[in-house]
Coordinates of C-alpha atoms in Angstrom, one line a residue:
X72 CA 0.0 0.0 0.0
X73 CA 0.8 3.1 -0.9
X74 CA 0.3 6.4 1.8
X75 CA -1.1 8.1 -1.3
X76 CA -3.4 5.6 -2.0
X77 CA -6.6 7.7 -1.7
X78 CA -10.3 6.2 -1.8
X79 CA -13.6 7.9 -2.5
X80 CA -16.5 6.4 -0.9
X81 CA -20.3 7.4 -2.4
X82 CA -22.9 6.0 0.0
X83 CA -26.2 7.8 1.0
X84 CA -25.9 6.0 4.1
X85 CA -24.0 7.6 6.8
X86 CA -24.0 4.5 8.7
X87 CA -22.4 2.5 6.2
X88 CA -20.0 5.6 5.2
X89 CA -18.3 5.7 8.7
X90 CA -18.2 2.0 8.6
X91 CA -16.1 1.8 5.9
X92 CA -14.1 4.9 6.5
X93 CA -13.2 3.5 9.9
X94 CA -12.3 -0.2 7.9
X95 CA -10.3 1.4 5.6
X96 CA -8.9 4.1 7.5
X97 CA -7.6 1.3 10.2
X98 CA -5.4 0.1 7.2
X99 CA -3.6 3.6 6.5
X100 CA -5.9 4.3 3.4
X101 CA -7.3 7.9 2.8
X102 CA -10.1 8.2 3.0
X103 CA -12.9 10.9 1.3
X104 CA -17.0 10.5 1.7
X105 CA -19.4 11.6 -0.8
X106 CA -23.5 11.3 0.0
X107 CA -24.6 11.9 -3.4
X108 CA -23.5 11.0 -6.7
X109 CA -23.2 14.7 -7.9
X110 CA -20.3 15.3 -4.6
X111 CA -19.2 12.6 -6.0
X112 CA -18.6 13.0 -9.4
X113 CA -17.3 16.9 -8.5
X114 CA -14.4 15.4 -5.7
X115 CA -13.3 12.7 -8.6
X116 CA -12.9 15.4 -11.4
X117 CA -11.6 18.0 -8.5
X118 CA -8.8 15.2 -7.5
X119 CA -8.8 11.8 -9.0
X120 CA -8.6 9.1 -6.2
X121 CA -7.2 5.7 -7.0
X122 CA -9.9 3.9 -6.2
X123 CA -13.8 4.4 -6.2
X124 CA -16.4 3.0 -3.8
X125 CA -19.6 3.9 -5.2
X126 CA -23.4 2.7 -3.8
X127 CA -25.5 1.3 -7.0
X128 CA -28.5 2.5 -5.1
X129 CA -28.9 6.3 -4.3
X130 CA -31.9 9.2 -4.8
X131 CA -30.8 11.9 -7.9
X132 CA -28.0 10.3 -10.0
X133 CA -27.7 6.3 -9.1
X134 CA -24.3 4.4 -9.0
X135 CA -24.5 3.1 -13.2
X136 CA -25.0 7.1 -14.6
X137 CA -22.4 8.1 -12.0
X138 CA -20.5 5.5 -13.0
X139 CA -21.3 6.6 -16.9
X140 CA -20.2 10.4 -16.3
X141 CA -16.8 9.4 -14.5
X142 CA -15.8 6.8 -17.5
X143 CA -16.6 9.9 -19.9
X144 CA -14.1 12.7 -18.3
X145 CA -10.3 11.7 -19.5
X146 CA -9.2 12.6 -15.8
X147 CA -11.3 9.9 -14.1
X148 CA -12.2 7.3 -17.1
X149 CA -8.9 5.0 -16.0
X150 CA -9.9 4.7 -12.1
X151 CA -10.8 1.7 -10.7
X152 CA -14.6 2.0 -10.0
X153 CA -16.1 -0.8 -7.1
X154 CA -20.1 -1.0 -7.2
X155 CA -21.6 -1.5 -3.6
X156 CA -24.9 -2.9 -3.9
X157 CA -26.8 -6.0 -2.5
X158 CA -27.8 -6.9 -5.6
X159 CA -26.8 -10.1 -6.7
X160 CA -29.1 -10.3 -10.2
X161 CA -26.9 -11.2 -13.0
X162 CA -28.8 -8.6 -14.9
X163 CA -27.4 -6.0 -12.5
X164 CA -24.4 -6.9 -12.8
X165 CA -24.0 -7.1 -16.1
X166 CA -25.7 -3.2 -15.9
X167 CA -22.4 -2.6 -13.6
X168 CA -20.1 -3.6 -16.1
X169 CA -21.6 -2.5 -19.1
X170 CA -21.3 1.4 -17.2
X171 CA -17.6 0.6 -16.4
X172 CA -17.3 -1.0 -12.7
X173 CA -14.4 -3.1 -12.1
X174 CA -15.7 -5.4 -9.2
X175 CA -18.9 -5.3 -7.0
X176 CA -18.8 -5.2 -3.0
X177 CA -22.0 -7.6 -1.9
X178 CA -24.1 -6.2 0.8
X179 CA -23.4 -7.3 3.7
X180 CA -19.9 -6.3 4.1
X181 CA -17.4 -8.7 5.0
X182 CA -14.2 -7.2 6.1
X183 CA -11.3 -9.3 4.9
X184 CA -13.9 -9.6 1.1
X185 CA -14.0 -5.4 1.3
X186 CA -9.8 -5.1 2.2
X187 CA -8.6 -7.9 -0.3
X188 CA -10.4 -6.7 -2.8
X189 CA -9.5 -3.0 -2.5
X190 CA -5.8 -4.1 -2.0
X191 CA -6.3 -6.0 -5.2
X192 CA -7.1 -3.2 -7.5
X193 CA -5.4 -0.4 -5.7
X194 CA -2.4 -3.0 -6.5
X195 CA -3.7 -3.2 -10.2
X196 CA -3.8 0.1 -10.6
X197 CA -0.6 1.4 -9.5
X198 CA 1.4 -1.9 -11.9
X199 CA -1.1 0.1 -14.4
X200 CA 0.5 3.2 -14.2
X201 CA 3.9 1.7 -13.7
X202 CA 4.0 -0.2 -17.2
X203 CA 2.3 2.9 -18.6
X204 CA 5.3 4.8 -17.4
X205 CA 7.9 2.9 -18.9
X206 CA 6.1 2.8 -22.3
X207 CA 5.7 6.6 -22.2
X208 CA 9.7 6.6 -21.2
X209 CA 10.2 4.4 -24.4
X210 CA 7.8 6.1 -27.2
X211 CA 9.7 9.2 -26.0
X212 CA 13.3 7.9 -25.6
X213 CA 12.8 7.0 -29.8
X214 CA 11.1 10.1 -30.3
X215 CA 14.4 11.7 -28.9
X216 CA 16.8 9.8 -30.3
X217 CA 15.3 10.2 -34.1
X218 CA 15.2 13.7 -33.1
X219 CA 18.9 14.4 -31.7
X220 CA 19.9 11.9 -34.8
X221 CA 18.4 14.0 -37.3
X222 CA 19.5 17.5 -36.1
X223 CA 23.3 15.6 -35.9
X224 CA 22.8 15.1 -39.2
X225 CA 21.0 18.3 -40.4
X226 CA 23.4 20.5 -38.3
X227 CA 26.5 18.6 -39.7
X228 CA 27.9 17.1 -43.2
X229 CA 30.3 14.5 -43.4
X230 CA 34.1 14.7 -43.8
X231 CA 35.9 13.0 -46.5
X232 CA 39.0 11.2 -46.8
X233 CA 41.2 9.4 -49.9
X234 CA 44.2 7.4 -49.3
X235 CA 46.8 6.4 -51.5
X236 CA 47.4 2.8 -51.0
X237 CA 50.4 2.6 -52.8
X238 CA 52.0 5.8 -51.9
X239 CA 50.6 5.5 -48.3
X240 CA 49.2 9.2 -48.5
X241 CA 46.0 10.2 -46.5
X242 CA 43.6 13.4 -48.0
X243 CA 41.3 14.6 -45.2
X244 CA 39.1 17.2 -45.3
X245 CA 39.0 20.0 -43.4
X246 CA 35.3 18.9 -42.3
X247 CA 36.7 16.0 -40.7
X248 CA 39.3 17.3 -38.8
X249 CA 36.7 19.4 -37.6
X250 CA 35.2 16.3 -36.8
X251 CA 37.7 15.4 -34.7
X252 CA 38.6 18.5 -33.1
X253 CA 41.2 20.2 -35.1
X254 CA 41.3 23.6 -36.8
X255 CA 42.3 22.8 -40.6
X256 CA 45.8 23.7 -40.2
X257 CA 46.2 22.5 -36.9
X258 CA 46.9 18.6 -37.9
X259 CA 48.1 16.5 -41.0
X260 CA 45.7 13.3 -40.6
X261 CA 48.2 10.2 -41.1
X262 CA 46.9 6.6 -41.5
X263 CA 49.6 5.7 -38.8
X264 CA 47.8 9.0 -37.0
X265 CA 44.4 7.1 -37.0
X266 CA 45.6 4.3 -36.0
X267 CA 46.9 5.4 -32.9
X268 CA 43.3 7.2 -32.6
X269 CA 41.3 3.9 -32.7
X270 CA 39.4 2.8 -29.7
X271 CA 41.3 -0.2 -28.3
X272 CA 38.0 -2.4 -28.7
X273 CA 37.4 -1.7 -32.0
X274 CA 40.5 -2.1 -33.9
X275 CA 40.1 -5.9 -34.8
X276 CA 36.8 -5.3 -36.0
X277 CA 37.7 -2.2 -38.0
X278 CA 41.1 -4.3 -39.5
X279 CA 38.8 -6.8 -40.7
X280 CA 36.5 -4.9 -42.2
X281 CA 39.2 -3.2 -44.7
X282 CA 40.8 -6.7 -45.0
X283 CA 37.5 -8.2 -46.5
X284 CA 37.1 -4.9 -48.1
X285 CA 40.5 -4.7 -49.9
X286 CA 40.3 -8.7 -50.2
X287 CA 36.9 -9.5 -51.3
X288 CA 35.6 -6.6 -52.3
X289 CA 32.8 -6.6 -49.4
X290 CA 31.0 -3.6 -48.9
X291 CA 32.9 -1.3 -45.8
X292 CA 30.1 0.2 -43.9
X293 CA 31.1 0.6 -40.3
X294 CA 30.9 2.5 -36.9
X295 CA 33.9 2.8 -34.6
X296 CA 35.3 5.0 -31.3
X297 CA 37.9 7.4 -32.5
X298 CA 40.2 9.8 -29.8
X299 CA 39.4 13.2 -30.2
X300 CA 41.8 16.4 -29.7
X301 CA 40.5 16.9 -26.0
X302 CA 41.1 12.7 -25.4
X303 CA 37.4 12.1 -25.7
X304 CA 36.1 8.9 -27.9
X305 CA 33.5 9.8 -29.9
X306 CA 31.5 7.6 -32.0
X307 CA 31.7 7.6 -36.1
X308 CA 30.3 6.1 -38.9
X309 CA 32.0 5.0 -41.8
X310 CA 31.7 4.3 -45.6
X311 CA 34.2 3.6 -48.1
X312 CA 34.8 2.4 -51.7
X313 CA 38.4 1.1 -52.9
X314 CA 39.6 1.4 -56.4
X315 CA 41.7 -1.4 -57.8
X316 CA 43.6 -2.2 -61.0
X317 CA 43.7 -4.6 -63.7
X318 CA 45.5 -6.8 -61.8
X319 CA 42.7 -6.8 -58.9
X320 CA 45.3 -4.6 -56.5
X321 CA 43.6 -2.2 -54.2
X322 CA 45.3 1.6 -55.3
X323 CA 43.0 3.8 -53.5
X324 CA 40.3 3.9 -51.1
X325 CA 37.8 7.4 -50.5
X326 CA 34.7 7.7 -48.2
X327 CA 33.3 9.7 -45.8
X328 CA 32.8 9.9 -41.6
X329 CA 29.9 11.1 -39.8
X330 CA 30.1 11.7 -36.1
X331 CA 27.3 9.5 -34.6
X332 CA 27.5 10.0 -30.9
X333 CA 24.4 11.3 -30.3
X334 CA 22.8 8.8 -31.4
X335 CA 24.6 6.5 -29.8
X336 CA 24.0 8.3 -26.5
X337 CA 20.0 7.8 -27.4
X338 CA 20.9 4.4 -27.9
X339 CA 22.2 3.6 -24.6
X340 CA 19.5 5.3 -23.0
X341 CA 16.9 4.1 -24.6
X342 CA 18.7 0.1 -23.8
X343 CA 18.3 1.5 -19.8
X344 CA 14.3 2.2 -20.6
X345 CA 14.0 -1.2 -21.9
X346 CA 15.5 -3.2 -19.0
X347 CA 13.4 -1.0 -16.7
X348 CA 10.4 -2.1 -18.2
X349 CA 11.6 -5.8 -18.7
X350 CA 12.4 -5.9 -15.2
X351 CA 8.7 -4.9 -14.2
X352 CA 7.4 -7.8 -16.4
X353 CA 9.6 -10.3 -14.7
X354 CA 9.0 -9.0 -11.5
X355 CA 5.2 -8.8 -11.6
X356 CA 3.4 -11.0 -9.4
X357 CA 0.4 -10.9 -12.0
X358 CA -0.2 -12.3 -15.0
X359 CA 0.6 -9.8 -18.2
X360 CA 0.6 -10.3 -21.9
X361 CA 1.4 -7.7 -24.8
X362 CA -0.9 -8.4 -28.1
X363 CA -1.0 -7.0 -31.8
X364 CA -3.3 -5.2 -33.0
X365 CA -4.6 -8.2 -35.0
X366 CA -5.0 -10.3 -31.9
X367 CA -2.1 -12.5 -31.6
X368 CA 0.3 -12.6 -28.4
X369 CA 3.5 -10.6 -28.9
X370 CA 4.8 -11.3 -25.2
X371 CA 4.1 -12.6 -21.9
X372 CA 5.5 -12.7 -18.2
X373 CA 6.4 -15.4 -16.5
X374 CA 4.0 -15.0 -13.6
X375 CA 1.3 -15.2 -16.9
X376 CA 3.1 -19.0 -18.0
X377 CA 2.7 -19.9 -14.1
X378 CA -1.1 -18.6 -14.0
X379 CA -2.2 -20.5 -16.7
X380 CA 0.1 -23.7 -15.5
X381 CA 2.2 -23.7 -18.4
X382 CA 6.1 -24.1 -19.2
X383 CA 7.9 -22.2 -21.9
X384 CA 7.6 -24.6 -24.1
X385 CA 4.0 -25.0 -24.1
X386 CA 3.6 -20.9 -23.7
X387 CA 5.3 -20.7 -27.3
X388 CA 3.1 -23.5 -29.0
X389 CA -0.3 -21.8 -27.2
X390 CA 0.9 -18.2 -28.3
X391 CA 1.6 -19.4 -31.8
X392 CA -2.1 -20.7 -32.2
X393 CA -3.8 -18.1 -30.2
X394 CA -6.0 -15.2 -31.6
X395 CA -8.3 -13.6 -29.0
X396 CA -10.7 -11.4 -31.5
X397 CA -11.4 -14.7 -32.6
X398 CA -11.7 -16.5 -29.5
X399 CA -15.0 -18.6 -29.6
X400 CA -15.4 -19.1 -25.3
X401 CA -14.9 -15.2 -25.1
X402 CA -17.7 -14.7 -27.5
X403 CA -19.9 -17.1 -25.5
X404 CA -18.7 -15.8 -22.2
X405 CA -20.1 -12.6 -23.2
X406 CA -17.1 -10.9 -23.1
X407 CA -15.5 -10.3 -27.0
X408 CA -17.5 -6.7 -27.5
X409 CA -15.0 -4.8 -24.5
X410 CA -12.4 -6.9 -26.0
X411 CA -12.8 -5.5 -29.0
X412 CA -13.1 -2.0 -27.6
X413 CA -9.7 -2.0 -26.2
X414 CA -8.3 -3.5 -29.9
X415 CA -10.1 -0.3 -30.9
X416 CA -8.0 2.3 -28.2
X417 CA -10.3 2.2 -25.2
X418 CA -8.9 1.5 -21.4
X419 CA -11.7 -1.8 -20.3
X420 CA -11.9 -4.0 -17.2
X421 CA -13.4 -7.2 -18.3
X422 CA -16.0 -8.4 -15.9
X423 CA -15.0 -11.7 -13.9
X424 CA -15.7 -14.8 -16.2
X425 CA -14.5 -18.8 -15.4
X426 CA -12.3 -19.6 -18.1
X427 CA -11.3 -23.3 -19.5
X428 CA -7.4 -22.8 -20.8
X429 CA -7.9 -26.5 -21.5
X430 CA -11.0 -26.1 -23.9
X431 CA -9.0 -23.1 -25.7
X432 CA -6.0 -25.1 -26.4
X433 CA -8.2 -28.4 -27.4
X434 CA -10.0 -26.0 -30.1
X435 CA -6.3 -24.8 -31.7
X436 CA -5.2 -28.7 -31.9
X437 CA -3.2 -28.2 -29.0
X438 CA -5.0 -31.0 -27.0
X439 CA -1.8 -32.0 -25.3
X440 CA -1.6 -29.1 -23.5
X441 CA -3.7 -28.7 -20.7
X442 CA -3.9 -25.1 -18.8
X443 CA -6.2 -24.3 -15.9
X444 CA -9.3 -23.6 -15.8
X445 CA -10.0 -20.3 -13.5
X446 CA -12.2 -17.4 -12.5
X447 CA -10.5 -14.4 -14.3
X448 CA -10.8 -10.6 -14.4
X449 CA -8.4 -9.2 -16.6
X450 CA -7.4 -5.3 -17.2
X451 CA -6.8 -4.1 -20.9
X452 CA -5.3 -0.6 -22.0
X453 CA -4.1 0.1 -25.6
X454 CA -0.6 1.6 -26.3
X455 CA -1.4 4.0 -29.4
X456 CA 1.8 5.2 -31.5
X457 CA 2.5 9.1 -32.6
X458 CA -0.5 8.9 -34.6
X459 CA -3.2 7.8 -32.5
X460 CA -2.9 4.0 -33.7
X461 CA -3.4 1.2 -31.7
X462 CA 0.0 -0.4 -31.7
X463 CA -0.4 -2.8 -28.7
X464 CA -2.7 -3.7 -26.1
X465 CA -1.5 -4.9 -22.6
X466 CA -3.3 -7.2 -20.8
X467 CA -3.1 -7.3 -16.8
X468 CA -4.6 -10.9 -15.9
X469 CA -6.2 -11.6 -12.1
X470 CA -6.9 -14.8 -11.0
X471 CA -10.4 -14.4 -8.4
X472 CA -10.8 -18.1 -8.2
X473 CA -10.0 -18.6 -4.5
X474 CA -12.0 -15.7 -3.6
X475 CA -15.0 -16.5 -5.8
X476 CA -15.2 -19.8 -3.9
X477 CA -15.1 -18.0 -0.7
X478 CA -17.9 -16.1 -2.0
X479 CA -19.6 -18.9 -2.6
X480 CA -19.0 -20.6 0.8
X481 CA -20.4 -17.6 2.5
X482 CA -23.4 -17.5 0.2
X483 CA -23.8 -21.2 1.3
X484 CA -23.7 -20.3 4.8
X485 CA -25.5 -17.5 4.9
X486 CA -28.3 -19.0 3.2
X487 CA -27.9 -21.9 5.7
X488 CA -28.5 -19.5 8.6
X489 CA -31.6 -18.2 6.8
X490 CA -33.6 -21.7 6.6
X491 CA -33.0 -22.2 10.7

């Protein structure tokens, strides 16, 4: 928990607003009460809280067109939104989730139901904004890097060289001298000269390349560390073309060197933004998978493999197979319409369905491969590129089986203590 994790509870009841406020207060939460929908709605748009506990039943604006409104504003449509209600109609719930509720709280409370479940998606919700972070960090990080890449380039033409093979003389331009550091009369570029200039690291590489070039005429297209005047290594790219004669002898070589280190700075930073964000996958306790546009898997976590009870191997044959916009047990489950609303850009918290990973896989052929079968609610947001694109959609998977059958034990008992 978070000591920013702040909750807004709508309840015309005062009774049951100061027993929840107490609950959740008890467990460092803070805590703000709204007795109509309309405070409501006004505090969530004033501050968005991370979560929402919000009474289905209330005079003036009810819970569902509460709900409605708050899913419309861009500041509150991505919080997590908890119907109260004693309701336990499938039609009424179904209402809940069509207006954009995450979860329901049944009537009456139970505390350890009302804390788990708050921890749950207050938990959600932060690993939401934390992978939507590190996407932002990456978009922007390329955005950057094209950016300082092409003003480098804009901002600065290459320098030319031409060596004499046979008489061992080097031409350089003034350009690349200035490249390097040097005023145009300030140095006489040697071959011996660069050389000595050569990062340590990359002199095998850059040997060979002229070898094969020179040798077998392969093309010499390469990027190496060279010492500056101030002792700084900067990076460069390179491109050259030799000339040889009649007798296949190499006389000349000419090409041209471009000072890359911006981009390789970009590079390096942009490598740090990507084990940031593969370290939150791996480290996940939840279940997460990245998807295409067209349906198909990209990636998943291995907390996803272990939800499922799958190994790698039988992760890669399932993902393979897969397509979820043409998943028959989500259409029959009710479920493939908010699917394909967050295909299409939208932020959607799928209600809770029981799903047969065993029945999937049978369907593809994969009969052989046998994953569980479990009470799900899964979170989906859409990562959209610099033009407004779906270009992935993430998918945040919950398993609610063990508390679904505690929900069902205590619906069992208490309807056990009603025939006595």
């Amino acid at each position: 928990m978070n000591a920013h994790d702040d909750i807004l509870i709508v309840d015309d009841e005062a009774a049951n607003l100061r027993l929840l406020a107490a609950l959740l207060k008890k467990e460092g939460y803070r805590v703000r009460p709204a007795e109509t929908g309309q405070m409501a709605i006004d505090s969530a748009l004033a501050r968005p809280p991370s979560l929402i506990l919000l009474d289905v039943t209330m005079p003036g604006l009810d819970g569902f067109e509460v709900c409605r409104r708050l899913r419309q504003d861009r500041r509150t449509r991505d919080v997590p939104i908890m119907f109260m209600s004693a309701l336990n109609a499938v039609e009424g719930r179904a209402k809940g989730f069509e207006a954009g509720c995450v979860d329901f709280l049944s009537r009456p409370f139970q505390e350890q139901e009302v804390l788990a479940r708050v921890r749950t998606h207050i938990r959600l919700r932060s690993l939401q904004f934390d992978l939507e972070r590190l996407v932002d960090e990456r978009t922007s990080e390329v955005r950057r890097s094209e950016e300082r890449y092409e003003l480098a380039i804009a901002g600065s033409y290459a320098g030319l060289f031409d060596w004499d093979i046979a008489a061992n003389v080097l031409y350089t331009s003034d350009r690349m001298k200035e490249l390097l550091g040097f005023g145009s009369d300030e140095i006489s570029i040697t071959i011996e000269w660069f050389w000595d200039r050569l990062h340590p690291d990359d002199e095998e590489a850059v040997r060979r390349a002229l070898g094969l070039h020179l040798e077998q005429r392969v093309p010499y297209d390469l990027e190496f560390r060279l010492a500056t005047k101030s002792g700084e290594y900067r990076w460069y790219h390179a491109r050259a073309q030799a000339l040889w004669d009649e007798s296949g002898t190499p006389i000349r070589i000419a090409g041209s060197l471009t000072d890359i280190t911006p981009r390789r700075q970009a590079e390096r930073e942009l490598s740090k933004s990507e084990e940031r964000y593969r370290r939150l996958m791996e480290e996940s306790p939840l279940g997460i998978s990245i998807w295409a546009p067209d349906g198909k898997i990209i990636e998943v976590n291995r907390a996803w493999m272990r939800t499922w009870g799958l190994n790698e191997s039988e992760a890669a044959r399932l993902i393979a197979e897969h397509n979820w916009l043409t998943d028959p047990q989500s259409k029959e489950l009710g479920i493939m319409p908010l699917v394909e609303k967050a295909f299409a850009g939208d932020s959607v918290v799928l209600p809770p369905v029981e799903y047969s990973g065993a029945r999937t896989t049978k369907g593809l052929g994969l009969g052989d491969i046998k994953p569980r079968t479990m009470w799900l609610q899964v979170h989906l947001y859409s990562i959209k590129d610099e033009q407004g694109a779906v270009a992935n959609v993430v998918a945040i998977n919950m398993d609610i089986t063990a508390l679904k059958h505690a929900e069902r034990e205590a619906r069992e008992q208490r309807d056990a203590l009603a025939r006595v």
